[in-house]
Coordinates of C-alpha atoms in Angstrom, one line a residue:
M855 CA 169.1 96.5 -0.5
R856 CA 167.6 94.3 2.2
A857 CA 164.5 95.7 3.8
H858 CA 164.6 96.0 7.7
P859 CA 161.5 95.3 9.8
P860 CA 159.9 98.2 11.6
R861 CA 161.2 98.9 15.1
R862 CA 159.0 98.3 18.1
R863 CA 158.2 101.1 20.3
K864 CA 159.6 100.1 23.7
G865 CA 157.2 102.3 25.7
R866 CA 154.0 100.9 24.4
G867 CA 154.0 97.6 26.4
F868 CA 155.0 99.3 29.6
R869 CA 152.2 101.8 29.2
G870 CA 149.8 99.0 28.7
F871 CA 151.1 97.3 31.9
L872 CA 150.6 100.5 33.8
F873 CA 147.1 100.9 32.5
L874 CA 146.2 97.4 33.6
C875 CA 147.7 98.2 37.1
F876 CA 145.6 101.3 37.2
L877 CA 142.5 99.4 36.3
G878 CA 143.3 96.8 39.0
V879 CA 143.8 99.5 41.7
L880 CA 140.6 101.2 40.6
A881 CA 138.7 97.9 40.8
G882 CA 140.3 97.1 44.2
G883 CA 139.5 100.5 45.5
A884 CA 135.9 100.3 44.2
Y885 CA 135.6 96.9 45.9
W886 CA 137.0 98.2 49.1
V887 CA 134.5 101.1 49.0
W888 CA 131.7 98.8 48.2
E889 CA 132.8 96.3 51.0
N890 CA 133.2 99.0 53.7
Y891 CA 130.7 101.7 52.8
V892 CA 127.9 100.2 50.7
P893 CA 125.5 98.5 53.0
S894 CA 123.5 95.3 52.3
F895 CA 119.9 95.9 51.5
E896 CA 118.9 92.2 52.0
R897 CA 116.1 91.8 54.4
I898 CA 115.3 88.7 56.5
V899 CA 112.8 87.7 59.1
P900 CA 114.6 85.8 61.9
V901 CA 113.5 82.2 62.0
F902 CA 113.5 80.1 65.2
K903 CA 112.9 76.4 65.6
E904 CA 110.7 77.2 68.6
E905 CA 107.2 78.6 68.2
Y906 CA 107.7 80.9 71.1
P907 CA 111.4 81.5 71.5
L908 CA 112.9 82.5 74.9
F909 CA 115.4 85.3 75.2
Y910 CA 117.4 86.4 78.3
K911 CA 119.8 89.4 78.3
G912 CA 119.7 89.6 74.6
E913 CA 120.5 86.0 73.9
A914 CA 118.3 83.2 72.6
L915 CA 118.2 80.5 75.2
G916 CA 117.4 77.7 72.7
Y917 CA 114.2 76.9 74.5
G918 CA 110.6 77.7 73.7
A919 CA 107.6 78.6 75.9
I920 CA 104.0 77.4 75.7
V921 CA 101.6 80.4 75.2
D922 CA 97.9 80.2 74.9
K923 CA 96.1 81.9 72.1
D924 CA 95.2 85.0 74.2
G925 CA 98.8 85.3 75.6
E926 CA 97.4 85.1 79.2
S927 CA 99.0 81.8 80.1
V928 CA 102.8 81.5 79.6
K929 CA 104.6 78.4 80.7
L930 CA 108.3 78.1 80.7
P931 CA 110.4 74.9 80.2
L932 CA 112.1 73.7 83.4
D933 CA 115.5 73.6 81.8
A934 CA 115.2 77.3 80.8
V935 CA 114.2 78.3 84.3
Q936 CA 117.1 76.4 85.8
T937 CA 119.5 78.1 83.3
V938 CA 118.2 81.6 84.1
L939 CA 117.9 81.2 87.9
G940 CA 121.0 79.0 88.3
S941 CA 121.7 77.2 91.6
K942 CA 120.9 80.3 93.6
E943 CA 117.1 79.7 93.4
P944 CA 116.7 76.0 92.7
V945 CA 113.9 74.5 90.7
R946 CA 113.7 70.7 90.7
Y947 CA 111.6 68.0 89.0
E948 CA 111.4 64.4 90.2
E949 CA 110.0 62.2 87.5
A950 CA 109.5 59.2 89.8
N951 CA 106.7 60.9 91.8
D952 CA 106.0 63.7 89.3
S953 CA 107.0 66.3 91.9
I954 CA 108.0 69.9 91.1
I955 CA 109.8 71.6 94.0
L956 CA 110.8 75.2 94.2
T957 CA 112.9 76.4 97.2
T958 CA 113.9 79.8 98.4
E959 CA 115.4 81.1 101.6
N960 CA 112.1 80.9 103.4
K961 CA 109.7 78.9 101.2
V962 CA 109.2 75.4 99.8
V963 CA 106.6 75.1 97.1
H964 CA 105.5 71.7 95.8
F965 CA 103.1 70.8 93.0
K966 CA 102.6 68.2 90.3
T967 CA 102.0 68.5 86.6
E968 CA 98.3 69.0 85.4
A969 CA 97.4 70.0 89.0
L970 CA 95.8 73.3 90.1
T971 CA 96.7 72.8 93.7
A972 CA 100.1 73.3 95.4
T973 CA 101.6 73.8 98.8
I974 CA 103.7 76.6 100.2
N975 CA 105.5 75.4 103.4
Q976 CA 102.9 72.7 103.6
K977 CA 99.9 75.1 103.4
P978 CA 97.6 74.6 100.3
F979 CA 97.1 77.3 97.7
K980 CA 95.6 77.3 94.2
L981 CA 97.3 77.8 90.9
S982 CA 95.6 79.7 88.0
F983 CA 97.4 77.5 85.5
A984 CA 98.8 74.0 85.8
A985 CA 102.3 72.8 85.0
H986 CA 102.4 70.7 81.9
K987 CA 104.4 67.9 80.4
K988 CA 105.1 67.9 76.7
D989 CA 107.6 66.0 74.6
N990 CA 109.4 64.8 77.8
S991 CA 109.8 68.4 79.0
V992 CA 108.1 69.9 82.0
Y993 CA 106.6 73.4 81.6
L994 CA 106.0 75.6 84.6
P995 CA 103.4 78.3 84.9
I996 CA 104.8 81.8 85.3
E997 CA 102.7 82.5 88.4
P998 CA 104.7 80.7 91.1
L999 CA 108.0 81.7 89.4
K1000 CA 107.0 85.3 89.6
E1001 CA 105.8 85.0 93.2
L1002 CA 108.9 83.2 94.5
F1003 CA 111.7 84.4 92.4
G1004 CA 110.4 87.7 90.9
L1005 CA 110.8 86.3 87.4
Q1006 CA 109.3 88.7 84.9
I1007 CA 108.3 88.1 81.2
D1008 CA 107.6 90.3 78.2
Y1009 CA 105.6 88.5 75.5
T1010 CA 105.5 90.1 72.1
K1011 CA 102.6 88.8 70.1
D1012 CA 103.8 90.0 66.7
S1013 CA 107.1 88.1 66.9
S1014 CA 106.0 85.4 69.4
I1015 CA 109.2 86.2 71.4
V1016 CA 109.2 85.8 75.2
T1017 CA 111.8 87.8 77.1
L1018 CA 112.8 86.9 80.7
H1019 CA 113.9 89.3 83.4
L1020 CA 115.2 88.7 86.9
P1021 CA 114.6 91.2 89.8
D1022 CA 117.3 93.8 90.3
E1023 CA 118.3 93.5 86.6
L1024 CA 119.5 96.8 85.2
I1025 CA 118.8 97.5 81.5
Q1026 CA 120.1 100.4 79.5
R1027 CA 117.3 102.2 77.6
A1028 CA 117.9 104.1 74.4
V1029 CA 116.0 106.0 71.7
V1030 CA 116.5 106.2 67.9
T1031 CA 117.7 109.8 67.0
K1032 CA 118.1 109.4 63.2
E1033 CA 115.2 109.5 60.8
E1034 CA 115.6 105.8 60.2
I1035 CA 118.1 103.1 61.3
S1036 CA 118.6 99.5 60.3
V1037 CA 118.8 96.7 62.8
R1038 CA 120.9 94.0 61.3
S1039 CA 121.6 90.4 62.1
G1040 CA 125.3 91.1 62.9
P1041 CA 127.6 94.0 63.8
A1042 CA 128.5 94.9 60.1
I1043 CA 126.8 96.7 57.3
K1044 CA 127.0 93.6 55.0
T1045 CA 124.8 91.6 57.3
P1046 CA 121.1 91.4 56.4
I1047 CA 118.5 93.8 57.8
I1048 CA 116.1 92.4 60.4
E1049 CA 114.0 95.6 60.6
S1050 CA 114.1 99.4 60.1
L1051 CA 113.2 101.7 63.0
Q1052 CA 112.0 105.2 62.8
A1053 CA 113.1 108.2 64.9
G1054 CA 111.7 108.0 68.5
A1055 CA 111.6 104.2 68.6
E1056 CA 112.7 102.9 72.0
L1057 CA 115.3 100.2 72.5
R1058 CA 117.0 98.1 75.1
I1059 CA 120.7 97.9 74.9
W1060 CA 122.3 94.5 75.7
G1061 CA 125.9 95.2 74.8
E1062 CA 128.3 96.8 72.4
E1063 CA 130.4 95.1 69.7
E1064 CA 132.8 96.7 67.2
G1065 CA 131.1 100.1 67.3
W1066 CA 127.6 98.6 67.2
Y1067 CA 124.9 98.3 69.9
K1068 CA 123.2 95.0 70.5
V1069 CA 119.6 96.1 70.7
Q1070 CA 116.1 94.8 71.3
N1071 CA 113.1 96.8 70.4
A1072 CA 109.4 96.4 71.1
S1073 CA 109.0 93.5 68.6
G1074 CA 111.3 91.4 70.8
Y1075 CA 113.8 90.8 68.0
V1076 CA 117.5 91.2 68.9
G1077 CA 120.0 92.6 66.4
Y1078 CA 122.7 95.2 65.9
A1079 CA 122.5 98.9 65.1
A1080 CA 125.1 101.6 64.5
K1081 CA 125.8 103.6 67.6
S1082 CA 125.6 106.9 65.6
G1083 CA 121.9 106.8 65.3
I1084 CA 121.1 105.9 68.9
S1085 CA 121.1 108.0 72.1
L1086 CA 121.2 106.4 75.5
T1087 CA 118.4 107.6 77.8
S1088 CA 117.9 105.9 81.1
I1089 CA 118.5 102.8 83.2
E1090 CA 115.5 100.5 83.6
S1091 CA 115.4 98.5 86.9
I1092 CA 113.4 95.3 87.1
P1093 CA 111.4 95.6 90.4
K1094 CA 113.1 94.0 93.3
Q1095 CA 111.2 91.5 95.4
A1096 CA 110.1 92.4 98.8
E1097 CA 112.6 90.8 101.1
A1098 CA 111.4 88.4 103.8
Q1099 CA 112.4 89.1 107.4
P1100 CA 115.7 87.2 107.9
F1101 CA 115.7 84.4 110.3
I1102 CA 117.9 85.2 113.3
A1103 CA 119.6 82.0 114.2
W1104 CA 121.7 83.1 117.2
K1105 CA 120.0 85.4 119.7
L1106 CA 122.8 85.4 122.3
Y1107 CA 124.3 88.7 121.0
G1108 CA 127.9 89.2 121.7
K1109 CA 128.4 85.5 122.6
K1110 CA 130.1 82.9 120.6
I1111 CA 128.6 79.4 120.2
N1112 CA 130.1 77.0 122.7
M1113 CA 128.4 73.7 121.9
T1114 CA 129.1 70.2 123.0
W1115 CA 127.7 67.0 121.6
E1116 CA 126.2 64.5 124.0
A1117 CA 126.7 61.0 122.5
I1118 CA 123.7 58.8 123.4
Y1119 CA 124.2 55.1 122.8
N1120 CA 122.4 52.5 124.9
R1121 CA 121.4 54.6 127.9
Q1122 CA 120.7 58.2 128.8
P1123 CA 123.4 60.1 130.6
D1124 CA 123.3 60.4 134.4
L1125 CA 122.3 64.1 134.7
E1126 CA 123.6 64.4 138.2
K1127 CA 127.1 63.5 137.1
I1128 CA 127.4 65.8 134.1
G1129 CA 128.4 68.9 136.1
E1130 CA 127.8 72.5 135.2
L1131 CA 129.8 72.8 131.9
Q1132 CA 130.8 76.4 132.4
G1133 CA 130.2 78.6 129.3
V1134 CA 128.5 75.9 127.3
N1135 CA 125.4 77.5 125.7
V1136 CA 124.3 74.7 123.3
V1137 CA 124.1 70.9 123.7
S1138 CA 123.5 68.5 120.9
P1139 CA 122.3 65.1 122.0
T1140 CA 122.5 62.4 119.4
W1141 CA 118.8 61.5 119.5
F1142 CA 117.4 61.0 116.0
E1143 CA 118.6 58.6 113.3
L1144 CA 117.2 57.3 110.0
A1145 CA 115.6 53.9 110.6
D1146 CA 114.2 52.7 107.3
E1147 CA 113.6 53.4 103.6
S1148 CA 110.3 55.3 104.1
G1149 CA 112.2 58.0 106.1
L1150 CA 111.0 56.8 109.5
L1151 CA 113.2 58.1 112.3
R1152 CA 114.3 56.3 115.4
S1153 CA 114.2 58.5 118.5
K1154 CA 116.1 58.5 121.9
A1155 CA 114.8 61.9 122.9
D1156 CA 114.5 62.5 126.7
M1157 CA 112.5 65.4 128.2
A1158 CA 114.5 65.2 131.4
Y1159 CA 117.6 66.0 129.5
V1160 CA 115.9 69.0 127.8
N1161 CA 114.7 70.3 131.2
W1162 CA 118.2 69.9 132.7
A1163 CA 119.7 71.9 129.8
H1164 CA 117.1 74.6 129.8
A1165 CA 117.5 75.1 133.5
R1166 CA 121.1 75.9 132.9
G1167 CA 120.4 78.4 130.1
M1168 CA 121.5 76.0 127.3
Q1169 CA 119.8 75.5 124.0
V1170 CA 119.2 72.0 122.7
W1171 CA 120.0 71.3 119.0
A1172 CA 119.2 67.6 118.7
L1173 CA 121.4 65.7 116.3
F1174 CA 119.8 63.8 113.4
S1175 CA 122.0 61.2 111.6
N1176 CA 121.6 58.9 108.6
S1177 CA 122.8 56.0 110.8
F1178 CA 125.9 56.1 108.6
K1179 CA 124.2 53.7 106.2
P1180 CA 124.9 54.7 102.6
D1181 CA 122.4 52.6 100.7
L1182 CA 119.6 53.5 103.1
T1183 CA 120.5 57.1 102.7
T1184 CA 120.4 56.9 98.9
I1185 CA 116.8 55.7 99.1
A1186 CA 115.6 58.1 101.7
L1187 CA 117.0 61.2 99.9
A1188 CA 115.9 60.1 96.5
N1189 CA 112.3 61.5 96.5
Y1190 CA 110.3 64.4 97.8
E1191 CA 107.8 62.3 99.8
T1192 CA 110.4 60.5 101.8
R1193 CA 112.4 63.7 102.5
L1194 CA 109.2 65.4 103.6
N1195 CA 108.4 62.5 105.9
M1196 CA 111.8 63.0 107.7
I1197 CA 111.3 66.7 108.0
K1198 CA 107.7 66.4 109.4
Q1199 CA 109.0 64.0 112.1
L1200 CA 111.8 66.4 113.0
L1201 CA 109.3 69.2 113.3
S1202 CA 107.0 67.1 115.5
Y1203 CA 109.8 66.0 117.8
A1204 CA 111.1 69.6 118.0
Q1205 CA 107.6 70.7 119.2
I1206 CA 107.2 67.8 121.6
Y1207 CA 110.6 68.2 123.2
K1208 CA 110.8 72.0 123.0
L1209 CA 114.0 72.0 120.9
Q1210 CA 115.8 75.1 119.6
G1211 CA 117.5 73.5 116.7
I1212 CA 118.4 70.4 114.6
N1213 CA 122.0 69.4 113.9
I1214 CA 122.3 67.3 110.7
D1215 CA 125.0 64.7 110.8
F1216 CA 125.1 62.7 107.5
E1217 CA 128.2 60.6 107.1
N1218 CA 129.3 57.7 105.0
V1219 CA 127.3 58.8 102.0
H1220 CA 127.6 57.9 98.3
T1221 CA 129.0 60.8 96.2
K1222 CA 126.1 60.4 93.8
D1223 CA 123.8 61.6 96.6
K1224 CA 125.5 65.0 96.9
E1225 CA 122.8 67.0 95.1
N1226 CA 120.0 65.1 96.9
L1227 CA 121.5 66.0 100.3
V1228 CA 121.6 69.7 99.4
Q1229 CA 118.0 69.5 98.2
F1230 CA 117.0 67.8 101.5
V1231 CA 118.6 70.7 103.5
R1232 CA 117.0 73.3 101.2
E1233 CA 113.6 71.8 101.8
M1234 CA 114.1 71.3 105.5
T1235 CA 115.5 74.8 106.4
P1236 CA 112.5 77.0 105.5
L1237 CA 110.1 74.7 107.4
L1238 CA 112.3 74.5 110.5
H1239 CA 112.9 78.3 110.4
E1240 CA 109.1 78.8 110.3
Q1241 CA 109.0 76.9 113.7
G1242 CA 111.9 79.0 115.0
L1243 CA 114.5 76.2 114.8
V1244 CA 118.2 76.7 114.1
V1245 CA 119.5 74.5 111.3
S1246 CA 123.2 73.3 111.4
I1247 CA 125.1 70.6 109.6
D1248 CA 128.3 68.7 110.4
V1249 CA 131.0 68.4 107.7
T1250 CA 134.4 66.8 107.5
P1251 CA 137.5 68.6 106.4
K1252 CA 138.0 68.5 102.7
S1253 CA 139.7 65.4 101.3
N1254 CA 139.5 63.0 98.4
S1255 CA 137.6 60.4 100.4
E1256 CA 134.4 59.7 98.5
M1257 CA 132.2 58.4 101.3
W1258 CA 133.4 60.8 104.0
S1259 CA 134.1 64.1 102.3
A1260 CA 133.5 64.3 98.5
F1261 CA 129.7 63.9 98.9
L1262 CA 129.5 67.2 100.8
D1263 CA 128.8 70.3 98.7
R1264 CA 130.0 72.7 101.4
E1265 CA 129.5 75.8 99.3
A1266 CA 125.9 75.0 98.5
L1267 CA 125.1 73.9 102.0
G1268 CA 126.8 77.0 103.5
K1269 CA 124.3 79.1 101.6
V1270 CA 121.3 77.3 103.2
V1271 CA 122.1 76.4 106.8
D1272 CA 122.6 78.7 109.8
F1273 CA 125.8 77.1 111.0
M1274 CA 128.3 74.5 109.7
M1275 CA 130.3 72.5 112.1
V1276 CA 133.6 71.4 110.6
M1277 CA 134.6 68.2 112.4
A1278 CA 138.3 69.0 112.5
Y1279 CA 139.5 65.7 113.9
D1280 CA 140.4 62.2 112.8
E1281 CA 143.4 63.5 110.9
H1282 CA 144.8 60.1 112.0
W1283 CA 141.7 57.9 112.3
A1284 CA 141.1 54.7 114.3
A1285 CA 142.4 52.4 111.6
S1286 CA 145.2 54.7 110.3
P1287 CA 148.2 52.7 109.2
V1288 CA 150.4 55.5 110.7
A1289 CA 150.3 56.7 114.3
G1290 CA 149.7 60.4 114.8
S1291 CA 147.7 63.3 116.2
V1292 CA 143.9 63.2 116.1
A1293 CA 144.0 66.8 115.0
S1294 CA 147.4 68.6 114.7
L1295 CA 147.0 72.4 114.9
P1296 CA 148.4 73.1 111.4
W1297 CA 146.1 70.5 109.9
V1298 CA 143.1 72.0 111.7
E1299 CA 144.0 75.5 110.5
Q1300 CA 144.3 74.4 106.9
S1301 CA 141.0 72.6 107.1
V1302 CA 139.3 75.8 108.3
K1303 CA 141.0 78.0 105.7
R1304 CA 140.0 75.7 102.8
I1305 CA 136.3 75.8 103.7
L1306 CA 136.4 79.6 104.2
E1307 CA 138.4 80.3 101.0
E1308 CA 137.5 77.5 98.5
D1309 CA 133.8 77.1 99.5
Q1310 CA 133.1 80.7 100.5
V1311 CA 131.4 79.7 103.7
P1312 CA 131.2 82.9 105.8
P1313 CA 133.2 82.8 109.1
E1314 CA 130.1 83.8 111.0
K1315 CA 128.5 80.5 110.0
L1316 CA 131.5 78.2 110.6
V1317 CA 131.9 76.4 113.9
L1318 CA 135.2 74.7 114.8
G1319 CA 134.8 71.1 115.9
I1320 CA 137.2 70.2 118.7
P1321 CA 138.1 66.7 119.9
L1322 CA 138.0 66.0 123.6
Y1323 CA 139.4 62.5 122.9
T1324 CA 142.8 61.2 121.8
R1325 CA 144.1 57.9 120.7
V1326 CA 146.6 55.5 122.4
W1327 CA 148.6 54.2 119.5
T1328 CA 150.3 50.8 119.9
E1329 CA 153.2 50.0 117.6
E1330 CA 154.6 46.5 117.7
S1331 CA 156.1 43.8 115.4
G1332 CA 153.6 41.4 113.9
E1333 CA 154.2 37.7 113.3
D1334 CA 155.5 38.5 109.8
G1335 CA 158.0 40.9 111.2
K1336 CA 156.2 44.0 109.8
R1337 CA 155.3 46.9 112.1
K1338 CA 151.7 46.7 113.3
V1339 CA 149.8 49.8 114.3
S1340 CA 146.5 49.9 116.2
S1341 CA 144.7 52.5 118.3
K1342 CA 142.1 53.0 121.0
A1343 CA 140.2 56.2 121.7
I1344 CA 140.4 57.5 125.3
G1345 CA 139.3 60.6 127.2
M1346 CA 141.2 63.4 128.9
E1347 CA 141.0 62.0 132.4
T1348 CA 142.2 58.6 131.3
V1349 CA 145.3 60.2 129.9
E1350 CA 145.9 62.0 133.2
K1351 CA 145.7 58.7 135.0
L1352 CA 148.2 57.1 132.7
I1353 CA 150.6 60.0 133.2
A1354 CA 150.3 59.7 137.0
E1355 CA 150.6 55.9 137.0
K1356 CA 153.6 55.6 134.8
Q1357 CA 155.2 58.9 136.0
L1358 CA 155.4 60.3 132.5
K1359 CA 156.5 63.8 131.5
P1360 CA 154.6 65.3 128.6
E1361 CA 156.8 66.9 125.9
F1362 CA 155.4 69.8 123.8
K1363 CA 155.7 69.2 120.1
S1364 CA 155.6 72.5 118.3
E1365 CA 155.1 71.0 114.9
V1366 CA 151.6 69.7 116.0
G1367 CA 150.9 72.3 118.8
Q1368 CA 150.3 69.5 121.4
N1369 CA 151.8 67.7 124.3
Y1370 CA 153.1 64.2 123.6
I1371 CA 153.9 61.2 125.7
E1372 CA 155.2 57.7 125.0
Y1373 CA 156.0 54.6 126.9
T1374 CA 156.5 50.8 126.4
E1375 CA 154.2 48.1 127.6
G1376 CA 154.5 44.4 126.9
G1377 CA 157.2 45.0 124.4
A1378 CA 155.0 47.5 122.4
L1379 CA 155.5 51.2 122.0
K1380 CA 152.6 53.3 123.2
R1381 CA 152.2 56.8 121.8
I1382 CA 149.7 59.6 122.7
W1383 CA 149.3 63.1 121.2
M1384 CA 147.4 64.7 124.0
E1385 CA 144.3 66.8 124.2
D1386 CA 144.6 68.9 127.3
E1387 CA 144.5 72.5 128.4
V1388 CA 147.3 73.4 126.0
S1389 CA 145.6 72.1 122.9
I1390 CA 142.1 73.3 123.8
K1391 CA 143.3 76.8 124.4
A1392 CA 145.1 76.7 121.0
R1393 CA 142.0 75.6 119.2
A1394 CA 139.9 78.3 120.9
L1395 CA 142.4 80.9 119.8
L1396 CA 142.3 79.5 116.3
A1397 CA 138.5 80.0 116.2
K1398 CA 139.0 83.5 117.5
K1399 CA 141.7 84.2 114.9
Y1400 CA 139.3 83.5 112.0
D1401 CA 136.4 85.1 113.8
L1402 CA 134.4 81.9 113.6
A1403 CA 130.9 81.5 115.0
G1404 CA 132.2 79.4 117.8
V1405 CA 133.3 75.9 118.7
A1406 CA 131.7 72.4 119.1
T1407 CA 133.3 69.7 121.2
W1408 CA 133.1 65.9 120.6
Q1409 CA 132.0 64.6 122.9
R1410 CA 131.1 65.8 126.4
S1411 CA 131.9 62.5 128.2
F1412 CA 135.6 62.6 127.1
Q1413 CA 136.1 65.9 128.9
K1414 CA 137.8 66.9 132.1
P1415 CA 136.1 69.8 134.0
Q1416 CA 139.0 72.3 133.7
I1417 CA 138.7 72.6 129.9
W1418 CA 135.3 74.4 130.1
N1419 CA 136.7 77.3 131.9
I1420 CA 139.5 77.6 129.3
L1421 CA 137.1 77.4 126.4
D1422 CA 134.8 80.0 128.0
K1423 CA 137.6 82.4 128.8
E1424 CA 139.3 82.3 125.4
L1425 CA 136.2 82.1 123.3
Q1426 CA 134.2 84.9 124.8
S1427 CA 137.0 87.3 125.7
R1428 CA 137.4 90.4 123.5
P1429 CA 140.7 90.9 121.6

């Protein structure tokens, strides 16, 4: 007989497969347990590239301080201070003249590197430690930063960590409740241990992430600890600075600003012909302008005009312009000494002529000078306030025009000045290729809304600029057959004479909120969008609608006497 091979047992291979699966599951489960429940016991000491690393709100800033061997002198890099303070409390360094300038609402501090003397509002004071320049970075002593901004520091000698705090900062305090906890480099048990803390150790809590607290203990190190071993205790409040007495810019309580600009060109106005200007409580004569690169000012100030205004209960906020010269403005704004020269002259003129304020009118400015203009106003305002002077600035409506609009940081300026005059006119400017209103009502309203909403300028600071002039537009065919448009600015009384002479009948245009006239002369079409009692009343009501600080009219000589009564009535009446 033929022998048969032994039969295989079918179940043996299957059981082996199951066994292998079991081992795989067991290994996977063990790995899962190890991964999720077995902590890392690796220990590390945090390493920083800086010798004295800076921390703020639990985050390494990436900057290092300079600390003397006793820990008494701590100096902070300018970039770190600017990062922590932000634009609210500006700190500025100008390399060209080695100037460090710190500005607050009521103080301007100036000093130089390696110097132990400084000035606060032009009064000298001594520094205990000088600013220092190292590796192309400027380091500021903590003393003036603490005095001006309330900046506080914690320096931990063991770890060399410097922690920064701002006034009014609220910090959650906590205590370790377990016998021992591990502070790790990340919010997971597999991350290395930075340090172990015993029960009773106090902590600051900087946040929470995935069931872990972000903590900082007395050593200054920041890491993560499991919430289960920590109990929250109290809220630590970094001491608030004593607030300075606020400057009261407008003392005519219950009255809106009703200002008019007095344009002074080649001669002083004839005071006997101005009239009473009913309701006007501020006049702004265009007296001061930038004359040269050193910051010298040219003056047309006149004591007789001041006496005339004061006798009628009006304040005088003299206008200071940049002469509308962009290159000259760039040089004048570029460094501290030149800016200070301009400010000192304004202070001197204000004292000589018994002024109540300065109205800044910088126009036709390079966009690159935006920050320098803000800095100039920041440096000017505390010094003028100290002398009791109101600070206001003229701004255009927002547009894409680089030289006339884009250079204005309205939001930053609005935080510094007492009042901001929005020159809501020249919607259609002198050389406009299209004839139209100087300031249609919808355009004016949109201009106001954008500054209030986009730039967050408070309505109690915003003053509506109102035109007292209009333009006579001439439309005619040129030699090439194309339509040619030109214009000429005229005042209110001139328009009235035209209407009478040509027996015209104004037509109200609801889309612009103004009366309109047109006529032909010499084959050309003449068009005028009028400024009169109708438009003036509408503009005053617009200022009231948004509860603005008041109005400012450009300029007084374009007026007709009747409009002052309308402005006064609409502006000062209660709703």
